């Protein structure tokens, strides 16, 4: 059976949660947990979770929460431990240590009926049409099949990747899940298709779902209410984009003799990157950079600028 096809719903999640309001320094306030008293605010609650495979530690003492109505971006390079963590949240892997709660209880077959999941391989039958996939999923979940936003009579395996991802998203959400987990949902699609998928993700959160999205696209980070950065199985940083970048800076250098400037700076210690003819020295002191350039001497425009999220990942991992 395709990944995720066994999940089924348990009906309504209760009254719609309250309105979201603008929040200084962040995207929005989180919605209240649906269903009233006794329902935990955090739909996903991961506490000091570790997963080992033999002597290899894939996930190391990770804490993570996702509230109802919140989109949390799980960000990191391939191999950072994101998919392993997701599989533990779904109950597909048991933690070596720590605890995972989803909707107030450890992952279970009954609990998974309220979860929507799109794995990296999409979880669709490639030799069925998009309509047939949705009909099968609706039957398994006991829900009403949603319409396909394109011609659904083509075999899934023959559809462009962007349409396959849209079909997988519809299949994962047509039972109105309380929790939605998406593993690299925009990988390999065009910028326009990525933008459309993020609009759909936001609609799910606005409806009260707790949404966890893993991605290695750093430019998608600002779409999430909150980020959890993973590196080598550990949480390297958490919070809003502004929280994570915070005081982290880079020194930007532009010079006509940029090759000589790069050679002078590359041995100073901090990581040095080159984009076109613009050099960025991560986490460096501007005065140190200016001193290194003076050894050339190389005349350059030097300024301290905020680090990007990619650069923050490098600095937090160093």
CSV table of C-alpha atoms in Angstrom, one decimal:
chain,number,residue,atom,x,y,z
A,1,UNK,CA,0.0,0.0,0.0
A,2,UNK,CA,1.2,3.5,-0.7
A,3,UNK,CA,2.6,5.5,2.2
A,4,UNK,CA,-0.1,7.1,4.2
A,5,UNK,CA,-3.0,5.2,2.5
A,6,UNK,CA,-3.9,3.4,5.8
A,7,UNK,CA,-4.7,6.6,7.7
A,8,UNK,CA,-8.3,7.4,8.3
A,9,UNK,CA,-10.3,10.2,10.0
A,10,UNK,CA,-12.5,10.2,13.1
A,11,UNK,CA,-14.8,13.0,12.2
A,12,UNK,CA,-15.1,16.6,13.1
A,13,UNK,CA,-12.4,18.5,15.0
A,14,UNK,CA,-14.9,20.7,16.8
A,15,UNK,CA,-15.8,24.4,16.4
A,16,UNK,CA,-13.5,26.6,14.3
A,17,UNK,CA,-10.8,28.2,16.4
A,18,UNK,CA,-10.6,31.9,17.1
A,19,UNK,CA,-9.4,34.6,14.8
A,20,UNK,CA,-5.7,35.1,14.3
A,21,UNK,CA,-4.3,38.6,14.9
A,22,UNK,CA,-1.1,40.3,13.9
A,23,UNK,CA,1.7,39.6,16.2
A,24,UNK,CA,4.7,42.0,16.5
A,25,UNK,CA,7.9,40.2,15.4
A,26,UNK,CA,6.1,37.2,14.1
A,27,UNK,CA,3.5,36.2,11.5
A,28,UNK,CA,0.4,35.5,13.6
A,29,UNK,CA,-1.0,34.4,16.9
A,30,UNK,CA,-1.6,30.7,17.1
A,31,UNK,CA,-5.2,29.5,17.1
A,32,UNK,CA,-6.6,28.0,20.2
A,33,UNK,CA,-6.8,24.2,20.3
A,34,UNK,CA,-10.1,23.0,18.8
A,35,UNK,CA,-12.5,21.1,20.9
A,36,UNK,CA,-12.3,23.1,24.2
A,37,UNK,CA,-11.2,22.0,27.6
A,38,UNK,CA,-8.9,18.9,27.8
A,39,UNK,CA,-7.5,19.3,24.3
A,40,UNK,CA,-3.7,20.2,24.4
A,41,UNK,CA,-2.6,23.4,22.8
A,42,UNK,CA,0.3,21.6,21.2
A,43,UNK,CA,-1.0,19.1,18.7
A,44,UNK,CA,2.6,17.7,18.3
A,45,UNK,CA,4.8,17.5,21.4
A,46,UNK,CA,8.3,15.9,21.1
A,47,UNK,CA,10.4,15.7,24.2
A,48,UNK,CA,14.1,14.9,24.2
A,49,UNK,CA,13.7,12.3,21.5
A,50,UNK,CA,16.6,10.3,20.3
A,51,UNK,CA,16.8,7.6,17.5
A,52,UNK,CA,19.8,5.4,17.0
A,53,UNK,CA,20.5,2.9,14.3
A,54,UNK,CA,23.3,0.8,15.7
A,55,UNK,CA,26.1,3.1,16.7
A,56,UNK,CA,24.7,5.9,14.5
A,57,UNK,CA,22.6,8.6,16.1
A,58,UNK,CA,20.2,10.0,13.5
A,59,UNK,CA,18.2,12.2,15.9
A,60,UNK,CA,19.8,13.4,19.1
A,61,UNK,CA,17.7,14.7,22.1
A,62,UNK,CA,15.3,16.8,20.0
A,63,UNK,CA,12.5,18.9,21.4
A,64,UNK,CA,9.7,20.2,19.1
A,65,UNK,CA,6.2,21.4,19.4
A,66,UNK,CA,3.5,22.4,16.9
A,67,UNK,CA,0.3,24.2,18.1
A,68,UNK,CA,-3.1,24.0,16.4
A,69,UNK,CA,-3.2,26.7,13.7
A,70,UNK,CA,0.6,26.9,13.5
A,71,UNK,CA,2.9,26.2,10.6
A,72,UNK,CA,6.3,25.0,11.8
A,73,UNK,CA,9.1,24.7,9.3
A,74,UNK,CA,11.6,21.8,9.9
A,75,UNK,CA,14.6,23.1,8.1
A,76,UNK,CA,18.0,21.5,7.4
A,77,UNK,CA,20.2,19.9,4.8
A,78,UNK,CA,19.6,16.4,3.5
A,79,UNK,CA,20.7,14.0,6.1
A,80,UNK,CA,20.0,16.3,9.0
A,81,UNK,CA,17.5,13.9,10.6
A,82,UNK,CA,14.2,15.6,9.5
A,83,UNK,CA,12.6,12.5,7.9
A,84,UNK,CA,13.6,10.2,10.8
A,85,UNK,CA,12.0,12.7,13.2
A,86,UNK,CA,8.8,12.8,11.1
A,87,UNK,CA,8.6,9.0,11.0
A,88,UNK,CA,8.8,8.9,14.9
A,89,UNK,CA,6.0,11.5,15.1
A,90,UNK,CA,3.9,9.4,12.8
A,91,UNK,CA,4.6,6.3,14.9
A,92,UNK,CA,6.4,4.5,12.0
A,93,UNK,CA,9.6,4.4,14.0
A,94,UNK,CA,9.9,4.0,17.8
A,95,UNK,CA,12.3,6.5,19.6
A,96,UNK,CA,15.3,5.0,21.2
A,97,UNK,CA,14.7,7.5,24.0
A,98,UNK,CA,12.3,10.4,24.8
A,99,UNK,CA,8.6,10.8,24.2
A,100,UNK,CA,6.3,11.8,21.3
A,101,UNK,CA,2.7,12.9,21.8
A,102,UNK,CA,0.3,13.6,19.0
A,103,UNK,CA,-3.1,15.1,19.9
A,104,UNK,CA,-2.3,14.4,23.6
A,105,UNK,CA,-1.3,10.7,23.3
A,106,UNK,CA,1.6,8.6,21.9
A,107,UNK,CA,1.2,7.9,18.1
A,108,UNK,CA,-1.3,5.1,17.5
A,109,UNK,CA,-3.4,3.6,14.7
A,110,UNK,CA,-6.5,5.3,16.1
A,111,UNK,CA,-4.7,8.7,16.5
A,112,UNK,CA,-3.3,8.5,12.9
A,113,UNK,CA,-6.9,8.8,11.7
A,114,UNK,CA,-6.7,12.5,12.5
A,115,UNK,CA,-3.3,13.0,10.7
A,116,UNK,CA,-2.7,13.9,7.1
A,117,UNK,CA,0.7,13.0,5.7
A,118,UNK,CA,2.6,13.5,2.4
A,119,UNK,CA,5.8,11.6,2.3
A,120,UNK,CA,8.7,12.4,0.0
A,121,UNK,CA,7.6,9.7,-2.4
A,122,UNK,CA,4.0,11.3,-2.3
A,123,UNK,CA,2.2,8.1,-1.2
A,124,UNK,CA,0.2,7.8,-4.5
A,125,UNK,CA,-0.3,4.8,-6.7
A,126,UNK,CA,1.4,5.8,-10.0
A,127,UNK,CA,-0.5,3.3,-12.1
A,128,UNK,CA,-3.9,4.8,-11.0
A,129,UNK,CA,-5.3,8.1,-12.1
A,130,UNK,CA,-5.4,11.1,-9.7
A,131,UNK,CA,-9.2,10.6,-9.4
A,132,UNK,CA,-8.8,6.9,-8.6
A,133,UNK,CA,-6.2,7.7,-5.9
A,134,UNK,CA,-8.5,10.3,-4.3
A,135,UNK,CA,-11.4,7.9,-4.4
A,136,UNK,CA,-9.4,5.1,-2.8
A,137,UNK,CA,-8.1,7.5,-0.1
A,138,UNK,CA,-11.6,8.8,0.6
A,139,UNK,CA,-12.9,5.2,0.9
A,140,UNK,CA,-10.1,4.4,3.3
A,141,UNK,CA,-10.8,7.5,5.4
A,142,UNK,CA,-14.6,7.4,5.2
A,143,UNK,CA,-14.5,10.9,3.8
A,144,UNK,CA,-15.9,12.7,0.8
A,145,UNK,CA,-13.6,12.9,-2.2
A,146,UNK,CA,-12.5,16.4,-3.0
A,147,UNK,CA,-12.4,17.6,-6.6
A,148,UNK,CA,-9.1,17.4,-8.5
A,149,UNK,CA,-7.9,20.9,-9.5
A,150,UNK,CA,-6.8,19.6,-12.9
A,151,UNK,CA,-7.6,16.8,-15.3
A,152,UNK,CA,-7.7,13.8,-13.0
A,153,UNK,CA,-8.1,11.1,-15.7
A,154,UNK,CA,-4.3,10.9,-16.4
A,155,UNK,CA,-2.2,8.3,-14.6
A,156,UNK,CA,-0.3,9.8,-11.7
A,157,UNK,CA,3.0,8.4,-13.1
A,158,UNK,CA,2.5,10.5,-16.3
A,159,UNK,CA,1.7,13.8,-14.6
A,160,UNK,CA,4.3,16.6,-14.1
A,161,UNK,CA,5.8,16.5,-10.6
A,162,UNK,CA,4.0,19.7,-9.7
A,163,UNK,CA,0.6,18.2,-10.4
A,164,UNK,CA,1.6,15.0,-8.6
A,165,UNK,CA,2.4,17.0,-5.5
A,166,UNK,CA,-1.0,18.9,-5.7
A,167,UNK,CA,-2.8,15.5,-6.0
A,168,UNK,CA,-0.9,14.2,-3.0
A,169,UNK,CA,-1.8,17.3,-1.0
A,170,UNK,CA,-5.5,16.9,-1.8
A,171,UNK,CA,-5.3,13.2,-0.9
A,172,UNK,CA,-3.7,14.1,2.5
A,173,UNK,CA,-6.2,16.8,3.4
A,174,UNK,CA,-9.6,15.7,2.1
A,175,UNK,CA,-10.4,14.1,5.5
A,176,UNK,CA,-9.9,17.5,7.3
A,177,UNK,CA,-6.9,16.3,9.5
A,178,UNK,CA,-6.2,18.0,12.8
A,179,UNK,CA,-2.5,17.4,12.1
A,180,UNK,CA,-0.8,17.8,8.7
A,181,UNK,CA,2.8,16.6,8.2
A,182,UNK,CA,4.5,17.3,4.9
A,183,UNK,CA,8.0,15.9,4.1
A,184,UNK,CA,9.7,18.1,1.5
A,185,UNK,CA,6.3,18.9,-0.2
A,186,UNK,CA,7.8,21.4,-2.7
A,187,UNK,CA,11.0,19.5,-3.7
A,188,UNK,CA,11.6,19.5,-7.4
A,189,UNK,CA,8.8,21.8,-8.5
A,190,UNK,CA,8.8,25.3,-10.1
A,191,UNK,CA,8.8,28.5,-8.0
A,192,UNK,CA,5.1,29.1,-9.1
A,193,UNK,CA,4.1,25.6,-8.0
A,194,UNK,CA,5.9,26.0,-4.7
A,195,UNK,CA,4.1,29.3,-4.1
A,196,UNK,CA,0.7,27.6,-4.8
A,197,UNK,CA,1.5,24.7,-2.5
A,198,UNK,CA,2.4,27.2,0.3
A,199,UNK,CA,-0.9,29.0,-0.2
A,200,UNK,CA,-2.7,25.6,0.4
A,201,UNK,CA,-0.5,24.9,3.5
A,202,UNK,CA,-1.5,28.3,4.9
A,203,UNK,CA,-5.2,27.6,4.3
A,204,UNK,CA,-4.9,24.4,6.3
A,205,UNK,CA,-3.3,26.2,9.3
A,206,UNK,CA,-5.9,29.0,9.0
A,207,UNK,CA,-8.5,26.3,9.4
A,208,UNK,CA,-7.0,25.1,12.6
A,209,UNK,CA,-4.7,22.3,11.6
A,210,UNK,CA,-1.2,21.9,13.2
A,211,UNK,CA,1.2,21.8,10.2
A,212,UNK,CA,4.7,20.5,10.2
A,213,UNK,CA,6.6,21.1,7.0
A,214,UNK,CA,10.2,19.8,6.4
A,215,UNK,CA,12.2,21.5,3.7
A,216,UNK,CA,15.8,22.2,2.6
A,217,UNK,CA,14.7,25.3,0.7
A,218,UNK,CA,15.9,28.2,3.0
A,219,UNK,CA,14.0,30.8,1.0
A,220,UNK,CA,10.7,29.1,2.1
A,221,UNK,CA,11.5,29.8,5.8
A,222,UNK,CA,9.6,33.1,6.1
A,223,UNK,CA,6.4,31.2,5.1
A,224,UNK,CA,6.4,29.4,8.4
A,225,UNK,CA,5.2,30.9,11.7
A,226,UNK,CA,8.2,29.3,13.5
A,227,UNK,CA,11.3,27.4,12.4
A,228,UNK,CA,13.2,24.5,13.9
A,229,UNK,CA,16.7,24.1,12.3
A,230,UNK,CA,18.2,20.7,12.4
A,231,UNK,CA,21.9,19.8,11.8
A,232,UNK,CA,23.5,16.4,12.3
A,233,UNK,CA,20.4,15.1,14.1
A,234,UNK,CA,20.2,18.0,16.6
A,235,UNK,CA,18.2,21.2,16.9
A,236,UNK,CA,20.7,24.0,16.0
A,237,UNK,CA,18.1,26.8,16.4
A,238,UNK,CA,14.4,27.5,16.9
A,239,UNK,CA,12.1,30.5,16.7
A,240,UNK,CA,11.1,33.0,14.1
A,241,UNK,CA,13.4,33.8,11.2
A,242,UNK,CA,14.4,37.0,13.1
A,243,UNK,CA,15.0,35.0,16.3
A,244,UNK,CA,17.3,32.5,14.6
A,245,UNK,CA,19.3,35.0,12.6
A,246,UNK,CA,19.3,37.5,15.5
A,247,UNK,CA,22.8,39.0,15.9
A,248,UNK,CA,24.5,36.7,13.3
A,249,UNK,CA,26.2,38.7,10.7
A,250,UNK,CA,28.5,38.4,7.6
A,251,UNK,CA,31.0,40.9,6.3
A,252,UNK,CA,30.3,41.6,2.6
A,253,UNK,CA,33.3,42.6,0.4
A,254,UNK,CA,33.2,44.0,-3.1
A,255,UNK,CA,36.4,44.7,-5.0
A,256,UNK,CA,37.7,44.9,-8.5
A,257,UNK,CA,40.5,42.6,-7.5
A,258,UNK,CA,38.1,40.1,-6.0
A,259,UNK,CA,40.2,37.0,-6.7
A,260,UNK,CA,43.1,38.4,-4.6
A,261,UNK,CA,40.6,39.6,-2.0
A,262,UNK,CA,39.2,36.0,-1.8
A,263,UNK,CA,42.7,34.5,-1.4
A,264,UNK,CA,43.5,36.9,1.4
A,265,UNK,CA,40.3,36.2,3.3
A,266,UNK,CA,40.0,32.5,2.7
A,267,UNK,CA,42.7,31.7,5.3
A,268,UNK,CA,41.5,34.0,8.0
A,269,UNK,CA,39.5,31.4,9.8
A,270,UNK,CA,35.8,32.2,9.4
A,271,UNK,CA,33.9,30.6,6.5
A,272,UNK,CA,34.2,32.6,3.2
A,273,UNK,CA,31.7,32.3,0.4
A,274,UNK,CA,31.7,33.8,-3.1
A,275,UNK,CA,28.6,34.8,-5.1
A,276,UNK,CA,29.5,36.2,-8.5
A,277,UNK,CA,32.2,38.7,-7.5
A,278,UNK,CA,30.8,39.4,-4.0
A,279,UNK,CA,32.6,37.9,-1.1
A,280,UNK,CA,30.9,37.2,2.3
A,281,UNK,CA,32.9,36.3,5.4
A,282,UNK,CA,30.5,34.6,7.9
A,283,UNK,CA,30.6,35.7,11.5
A,284,UNK,CA,33.7,37.8,11.1
A,285,UNK,CA,34.6,41.1,12.6
A,286,UNK,CA,34.7,43.9,10.0
A,287,UNK,CA,38.0,45.3,11.4
A,288,UNK,CA,39.6,41.9,11.0
A,289,UNK,CA,38.5,41.7,7.4
A,290,UNK,CA,39.8,45.2,6.6
A,291,UNK,CA,43.1,44.3,8.2
A,292,UNK,CA,43.4,41.2,6.1
A,293,UNK,CA,42.6,43.1,2.9
A,294,UNK,CA,45.2,45.8,3.8
A,295,UNK,CA,48.0,43.1,3.5
A,296,UNK,CA,47.4,43.0,-0.3
A,297,UNK,CA,46.7,45.7,-0.4
A,298,UNK,CA,43.3,45.4,-1.9
A,299,UNK,CA,40.9,48.3,-2.1
A,300,UNK,CA,37.4,47.2,-1.4
A,301,UNK,CA,34.0,48.2,-0.1
A,302,UNK,CA,33.5,46.4,3.2
A,303,UNK,CA,30.3,46.4,5.3
A,304,UNK,CA,28.7,44.2,8.0
A,305,UNK,CA,25.3,42.8,7.0
A,306,UNK,CA,22.8,40.4,8.5
A,307,UNK,CA,23.4,36.8,7.8
A,308,UNK,CA,21.1,34.8,5.6
A,309,UNK,CA,19.4,31.7,6.9
A,310,UNK,CA,21.8,29.5,4.9
A,311,UNK,CA,24.7,31.4,6.6
A,312,UNK,CA,23.1,31.1,10.0
A,313,UNK,CA,22.9,27.3,9.5
A,314,UNK,CA,26.6,27.2,8.8
A,315,UNK,CA,27.4,29.4,11.8
A,316,UNK,CA,25.2,27.5,14.2
A,317,UNK,CA,26.7,24.2,13.0
A,318,UNK,CA,30.3,25.4,13.4
